[in-house]
Coordinates of C-alpha atoms and ligand atoms in Angstrom, one line a residue:
M50 CA 0.0 0.3 0.2
A51 CA 1.4 3.4 -0.5
A52 CA 2.7 5.8 2.3
M53 CA 0.2 7.8 4.0
P54 CA -0.6 10.9 1.9
A55 CA 1.2 14.3 4.3
P56 CA 2.1 17.7 3.7
P57 CA 4.7 18.7 2.3
D58 CA 8.2 19.0 3.9
D59 CA 8.5 22.6 2.6
A60 CA 5.1 23.8 4.2
R61 CA 4.5 26.0 6.7
S62 CA 2.5 28.2 8.2
Y63 CA 3.6 31.6 8.1
A64 CA 2.8 35.4 9.3
A65 CA 1.4 37.7 6.0
E66 CA 0.8 40.9 4.9
T67 CA -1.1 42.1 1.7
V68 CA 0.7 44.7 -0.6
R69 CA -1.7 45.5 -2.6
V70 CA -4.4 44.2 -4.2
E71 CA -6.5 45.1 -7.7
A72 CA -9.1 44.9 -9.3
C73 CA -9.2 42.1 -11.9
G74 CA -12.2 41.4 -14.1
D75 CA -15.8 41.9 -13.5
D76 CA -15.8 39.8 -9.9
G77 CA -11.6 39.4 -8.8
V78 CA -8.7 40.7 -7.8
I79 CA -5.3 40.1 -8.2
L80 CA -3.8 40.1 -4.4
S81 CA -0.6 40.6 -3.8
I82 CA 1.0 39.2 -0.1
R83 CA 4.5 39.3 1.3
V84 CA 5.0 35.9 4.0
D85 CA 7.3 36.8 6.9
G86 CA 9.8 33.6 5.9
A87 CA 11.9 33.2 3.2
L88 CA 10.4 30.7 0.5
G89 CA 12.3 28.7 -2.1
P90 CA 11.0 28.9 -6.4
L91 CA 7.8 27.7 -6.1
R92 CA 6.4 25.2 -8.2
A93 CA 3.5 25.5 -10.8
G94 CA 0.2 24.3 -9.8
R95 CA 1.1 24.9 -5.8
F96 CA -1.4 26.6 -3.8
F97 CA -1.4 28.1 0.1
M98 CA -4.4 28.4 2.3
L99 CA -5.1 32.2 3.1
R100 CA -6.8 33.8 5.2
R101 CA -6.9 37.1 7.2
A102 CA -5.4 37.4 10.7
D103 CA -8.4 39.5 12.0
N104 CA -11.7 38.1 12.5
L105 CA -13.3 39.2 9.1
S106 CA -12.4 35.7 7.3
P107 CA -14.0 33.1 7.8
A108 CA -12.3 30.1 10.4
I109 CA -11.4 28.1 7.2
P110 CA -8.6 29.5 5.8
R111 CA -9.5 28.6 1.9
P112 CA -6.8 27.3 -0.5
F113 CA -5.9 29.0 -3.4
S114 CA -3.4 28.7 -6.4
V115 CA -0.2 30.3 -6.8
Y116 CA -0.5 32.9 -9.6
R117 CA 3.2 34.5 -10.0
Q118 CA 5.8 34.6 -7.4
Q119 CA 7.6 38.0 -8.0
A120 CA 11.6 37.9 -8.3
D121 CA 11.1 40.0 -4.8
G122 CA 9.8 37.3 -3.8
T123 CA 6.1 39.0 -2.8
L124 CA 3.0 36.4 -4.0
D125 CA 0.3 37.2 -6.4
F126 CA -3.1 35.9 -5.9
L127 CA -5.2 36.2 -8.8
I128 CA -9.2 35.5 -7.0
K129 CA -12.6 35.1 -7.9
V130 CA -14.8 36.6 -5.4
M131 CA -17.4 33.8 -4.1
G132 CA -18.6 34.3 -0.7
P133 CA -17.0 35.6 2.4
G134 CA -13.2 33.6 2.4
T135 CA -12.7 35.5 -0.8
R136 CA -14.3 38.7 -0.3
A137 CA -13.2 39.6 2.9
L138 CA -9.6 38.7 1.0
A139 CA -10.7 41.2 -1.4
E140 CA -11.5 43.7 1.4
T141 CA -7.9 43.9 2.5
R142 CA -5.3 46.6 2.4
P143 CA -1.9 47.3 1.6
G144 CA -0.6 45.7 5.6
T145 CA -3.7 43.8 6.3
E146 CA -2.3 41.4 8.4
L147 CA -2.7 37.6 7.2
V148 CA -2.1 33.9 8.1
A149 CA -0.7 31.9 4.9
V150 CA -0.2 27.7 4.9
G151 CA 1.6 26.9 2.3
P152 CA 3.1 25.8 -0.3
L153 CA 0.8 22.9 -0.5
G154 CA 0.1 20.4 -3.1
I155 CA 2.1 18.7 -5.7
G156 CA 1.8 21.1 -8.4
W157 CA 2.3 20.6 -12.8
N158 CA 3.7 17.8 -13.6
T159 CA 6.8 18.4 -15.3
L160 CA 5.8 19.7 -18.7
D161 CA 8.7 19.2 -20.6
G162 CA 9.6 20.4 -24.2
A163 CA 10.5 16.6 -25.7
G164 CA 8.3 14.6 -27.0
D165 CA 4.2 15.9 -28.2
P166 CA 3.7 19.1 -28.1
W167 CA 1.3 21.0 -24.6
V168 CA -2.5 21.8 -24.8
M169 CA -3.9 23.7 -22.1
L170 CA -7.2 24.4 -21.0
A171 CA -8.0 26.9 -18.6
G172 CA -11.7 28.1 -17.3
G173 CA -12.1 31.1 -15.7
I174 CA -10.0 31.5 -12.7
G175 CA -8.6 28.1 -13.4
S176 CA -6.3 29.9 -15.2
A177 CA -4.6 30.8 -12.1
P178 CA -2.1 27.8 -12.2
F179 CA -1.0 28.2 -15.5
F180 CA 0.4 31.3 -15.3
M181 CA 4.0 30.4 -13.6
G182 CA 2.9 27.3 -15.5
I183 CA 4.1 28.6 -18.8
E184 CA 6.9 30.4 -17.2
Q185 CA 8.3 27.4 -16.5
A186 CA 7.8 25.8 -19.0
Q187 CA 9.9 28.1 -21.6
Q188 CA 12.5 28.4 -18.9
G189 CA 12.7 25.0 -18.6
M190 CA 11.0 22.6 -15.7
D191 CA 13.7 20.2 -12.7
G192 CA 16.6 20.1 -16.1
A193 CA 13.3 19.1 -18.5
Q194 CA 13.9 20.6 -22.3
P195 CA 12.4 24.2 -22.3
V196 CA 8.9 24.3 -24.2
A197 CA 8.9 26.4 -27.2
N198 CA 6.5 28.6 -27.1
D199 CA 4.9 27.0 -30.0
R200 CA 4.4 23.9 -28.8
M201 CA 2.1 25.3 -26.3
T202 CA -1.3 26.7 -27.0
L203 CA -3.6 28.0 -24.4
F204 CA -7.1 27.9 -24.6
Y205 CA -8.6 30.5 -21.9
G206 CA -12.4 30.3 -21.4
A207 CA -15.1 31.7 -19.6
A208 CA -18.9 32.7 -19.5
T209 CA -17.9 36.5 -20.6
A210 CA -15.1 38.1 -21.6
G211 CA -15.4 40.1 -17.9
L212 CA -14.8 36.7 -16.4
L213 CA -11.6 36.1 -18.9
Y214 CA -8.9 37.5 -15.8
D215 CA -5.9 39.1 -16.3
F216 CA -6.1 37.6 -20.4
E217 CA -3.3 40.3 -21.5
A218 CA -0.6 39.1 -18.9
F219 CA -1.4 36.1 -20.4
E220 CA -0.8 37.0 -24.1
A221 CA 1.8 38.9 -23.0
L222 CA 3.8 35.8 -22.4
G223 CA 4.0 34.9 -26.2
V224 CA 2.4 31.4 -26.1
R225 CA -0.5 31.6 -29.1
T226 CA -3.8 32.0 -26.7
L227 CA -7.5 31.8 -27.3
A228 CA -9.9 33.0 -26.4
A229 CA -13.5 31.0 -25.6
T230 CA -16.9 32.6 -24.4
D231 CA -20.3 31.2 -23.8
D232 CA -22.0 34.7 -24.8
G233 CA -19.4 35.8 -27.7
T234 CA -18.4 38.5 -25.6
R235 CA -14.3 37.7 -26.4
G236 CA -13.0 35.2 -29.3
F237 CA -14.5 31.8 -30.1
R238 CA -18.6 31.5 -28.8
G239 CA -18.7 28.1 -26.8
N240 CA -16.4 26.6 -24.5
V241 CA -13.1 25.6 -25.2
V242 CA -12.9 22.1 -25.8
Q243 CA -15.6 22.7 -28.6
L244 CA -12.8 25.6 -29.9
L245 CA -9.8 22.6 -28.9
E246 CA -11.8 20.2 -31.3
E247 CA -12.9 23.4 -33.7
E248 CA -8.9 23.7 -34.0
W249 CA -7.6 20.3 -34.8
S250 CA -10.4 20.1 -37.4
A251 CA -9.1 23.1 -39.0
G252 CA -4.9 21.5 -38.8
R253 CA -4.1 24.1 -36.3
V254 CA -3.3 22.3 -33.2
P255 CA -1.6 18.6 -33.9
E256 CA -3.3 16.0 -33.3
R257 CA -1.2 14.4 -31.4
V258 CA -0.9 16.9 -28.5
R259 CA -0.6 16.2 -23.6
V260 CA -3.7 18.2 -22.3
L261 CA -3.6 20.3 -18.8
A262 CA -7.0 21.4 -17.9
C263 CA -8.2 23.9 -14.7
G264 CA -11.5 25.1 -14.6
P265 CA -15.2 23.9 -13.0
D266 CA -15.7 20.5 -12.7
P267 CA -18.1 20.3 -15.5
M268 CA -15.5 21.9 -18.0
L269 CA -12.7 18.8 -16.1
Q270 CA -15.4 16.5 -17.2
A271 CA -15.9 17.2 -20.7
V272 CA -11.7 17.9 -20.7
A273 CA -11.6 14.1 -19.2
R274 CA -14.1 12.5 -21.8
M275 CA -12.3 13.4 -25.0
A276 CA -8.9 12.9 -23.6
G277 CA -9.6 9.7 -23.0
E278 CA -11.5 9.1 -26.8
R279 CA -8.6 10.7 -28.2
E280 CA -5.9 8.7 -25.7
L281 CA -4.5 11.6 -24.9
D282 CA -2.0 12.3 -22.1
C283 CA -4.0 14.4 -19.5
W284 CA -3.7 16.1 -16.3
L285 CA -6.3 17.9 -13.8
S286 CA -6.1 20.5 -11.6
L287 CA -9.0 20.5 -9.2
E288 CA -10.1 23.1 -7.3
T289 CA -12.1 19.9 -5.0
M290 CA -13.8 22.3 -1.6
M291 CA -10.9 21.8 0.8
G292 CA -10.9 21.8 5.0
C293 CA -7.4 22.3 6.2
G294 CA -5.5 21.9 3.3
V295 CA -2.9 19.1 4.8
G296 CA -4.1 16.2 4.7
I297 CA -6.3 15.8 8.1
C298 CA -10.0 16.3 7.4
N299 CA -10.4 14.3 4.0
G300 CA -12.6 17.2 3.1
C301 CA -11.4 17.0 -0.1
A302 CA -11.4 13.5 -1.3
V303 CA -11.3 12.4 -4.8
E304 CA -12.5 9.0 -5.8
T305 CA -9.8 7.2 -7.0
L306 CA -9.7 4.1 -10.3
P307 CA -9.1 1.0 -8.7
E308 CA -7.5 0.4 -12.6
G309 CA -5.5 3.8 -12.1
P310 CA -2.1 4.5 -9.8
L311 CA -3.7 5.7 -6.6
G312 CA -6.0 2.7 -7.0
D313 CA -5.1 1.0 -3.5
W314 CA -7.3 3.6 -1.9
P315 CA -10.7 3.6 -3.2
V316 CA -10.1 7.6 -2.4
A317 CA -7.4 10.1 -3.1
K318 CA -6.7 13.5 -1.0
C319 CA -6.7 16.6 -4.1
C320 CA -4.8 18.2 -0.9
V321 CA -2.1 16.2 -0.7
D322 CA -2.2 13.8 -3.8
G323 CA -3.4 17.0 -5.7
P324 CA -3.9 19.1 -6.8
V325 CA -2.9 18.3 -10.0
F326 CA -4.2 14.6 -11.2
K327 CA -3.6 12.8 -14.4
T328 CA -6.8 11.4 -15.5
D329 CA -6.0 7.7 -15.3
A330 CA -5.8 7.8 -11.9
I331 CA -9.4 9.6 -10.5
K332 CA -13.3 9.6 -11.3
L333 CA -15.1 12.8 -11.6
Ligands
LIG36 C1 -5.8 24.0 -5.3 C2 -7.3 24.7 -5.6 C3 -6.7 26.3 -5.7 C4 -7.5 27.2 -5.9 N1 -7.3 28.2 -6.6 C5 -7.5 29.2 -6.8 C6 -7.7 30.9 -7.6 O1 -6.5 30.6 -7.8 N2 -8.8 31.2 -7.3 C7 -9.8 31.6 -6.9 O2 -10.6 32.7 -6.9 N3 -10.1 30.3 -6.4 C8 -9.6 29.6 -6.4 N4 -9.5 28.3 -5.6 C9 -11.3 28.1 -5.5 C10 -11.3 28.8 -4.0 O3 -10.7 28.3 -2.9 C11 -13.1 28.9 -3.5 O4 -13.5 29.8 -4.6 C12 -12.9 29.8 -2.2 O5 -12.9 28.6 -1.5 C13 -14.5 30.0 -1.7 O6 -14.4 30.6 -0.7 P1 -15.4 31.9 -0.4 O7 -15.6 32.0 1.2 O8 -15.3 33.2 -1.1 O9 -16.6 30.9 -0.7 P2 -18.1 30.0 -0.1 O10 -19.2 30.3 0.6 O11 -17.0 29.1 1.1 O12 -18.7 29.3 -1.5 C14 -19.5 30.1 -1.9 C15 -20.0 29.7 -3.4 O13 -19.0 28.7 -4.5 C16 -18.8 27.5 -4.5 N5 -17.6 26.8 -3.5 C17 -17.0 27.0 -3.1 N6 -15.3 26.9 -3.2 C18 -15.3 26.1 -4.5 C19 -14.9 25.2 -5.3 N7 -13.4 25.0 -5.1 N8 -15.7 24.6 -6.4 C20 -16.5 25.7 -6.7 N9 -17.4 26.0 -5.9 C21 -16.9 26.0 -4.8 C22 -19.7 27.1 -2.7 O14 -20.7 26.1 -2.9 C23 -20.6 28.3 -2.6 O15 -21.7 28.0 -3.4 C24 -9.1 27.0 -5.6 C25 -9.6 25.8 -5.3 C26 -8.5 24.4 -5.1 C27 -8.9 23.4 -4.1
LIG37 S1 -8.5 19.8 2.8 FE1 -8.8 18.6 4.8 S2 -7.5 16.3 3.9 FE2 -7.7 17.7 2.3

């Protein structure tokens, strides 16, 4: 049997403070924070549990992917305001005291420049883990060959243009970035899976690609189905609700596939086994 999942060795509870809050899109912010401690370079796709230190946040912190790690150590988070936890963070001011537990989770697999090109599918705020993912792929992860810009395509979808958070910043990374909106207010009218199918039909994306996706569950289910039908390697970053973030509460259980690599136990914990899973490991 596999070892009991445990929080990563480098995870700590940090006192932190807000450095800046900038509005982003119709209902989001970019929250920049400084933690009281030295963080090494963070792998894209890892996350922190965040809350305010005062009583204005719910007691249970909320998980957020690291959007960017700035050269001066500042961490940026791209946050969609959903309810009390996200609102309390969005309403902080420079100097507001925070508690940040992390870095947590495993993050993206190595994006290797050798092998099939990469297709990244982001749904709304599910774009957050891709910014550093693209940057690290461009630089070369874990000593792997860097991924050339023309071997990555980002498909970024949302209900409407105002929910394509920080779209221009993604475009500025230099990777082909295509928008899809349900209402057609930007780019393709439809969802990212439909847009990918269209790009395949037009021969603008190679048939054999490796797929990464992050977004709402129905989108991830559609991505997993598509990848299964086409027999593509596919990794999903899940946004399961979380209680502790460190493997204790079982609040983030994800059903495993018995025949998959995690199949010796019926559930995996998204916070410590994920949040990135290969589609052959989990049942959505
Ligand atoms: C690993 C990970 C990384 C994440 N990264 C980001 C990020 O970078 N940016 C970001 O904005 N959000 C991210 N999320 C989602 C974020 O944690 C939730 O939106 C947040 O916890 C909502 O808290 P709240 O108190 O504002 O809303 P709540 O009151 O807790 O929820 C408001 C509404 O949203 C629903 N909801 C809450 N959490 C989720 C969820 N995870 N999935 C679907 N519906 C949910 C609730 O059922 C409720 O209807 C991430 C989640 C995970 C697990
Ligand atoms: S959130 Fe508590 S075990 Fe994963």
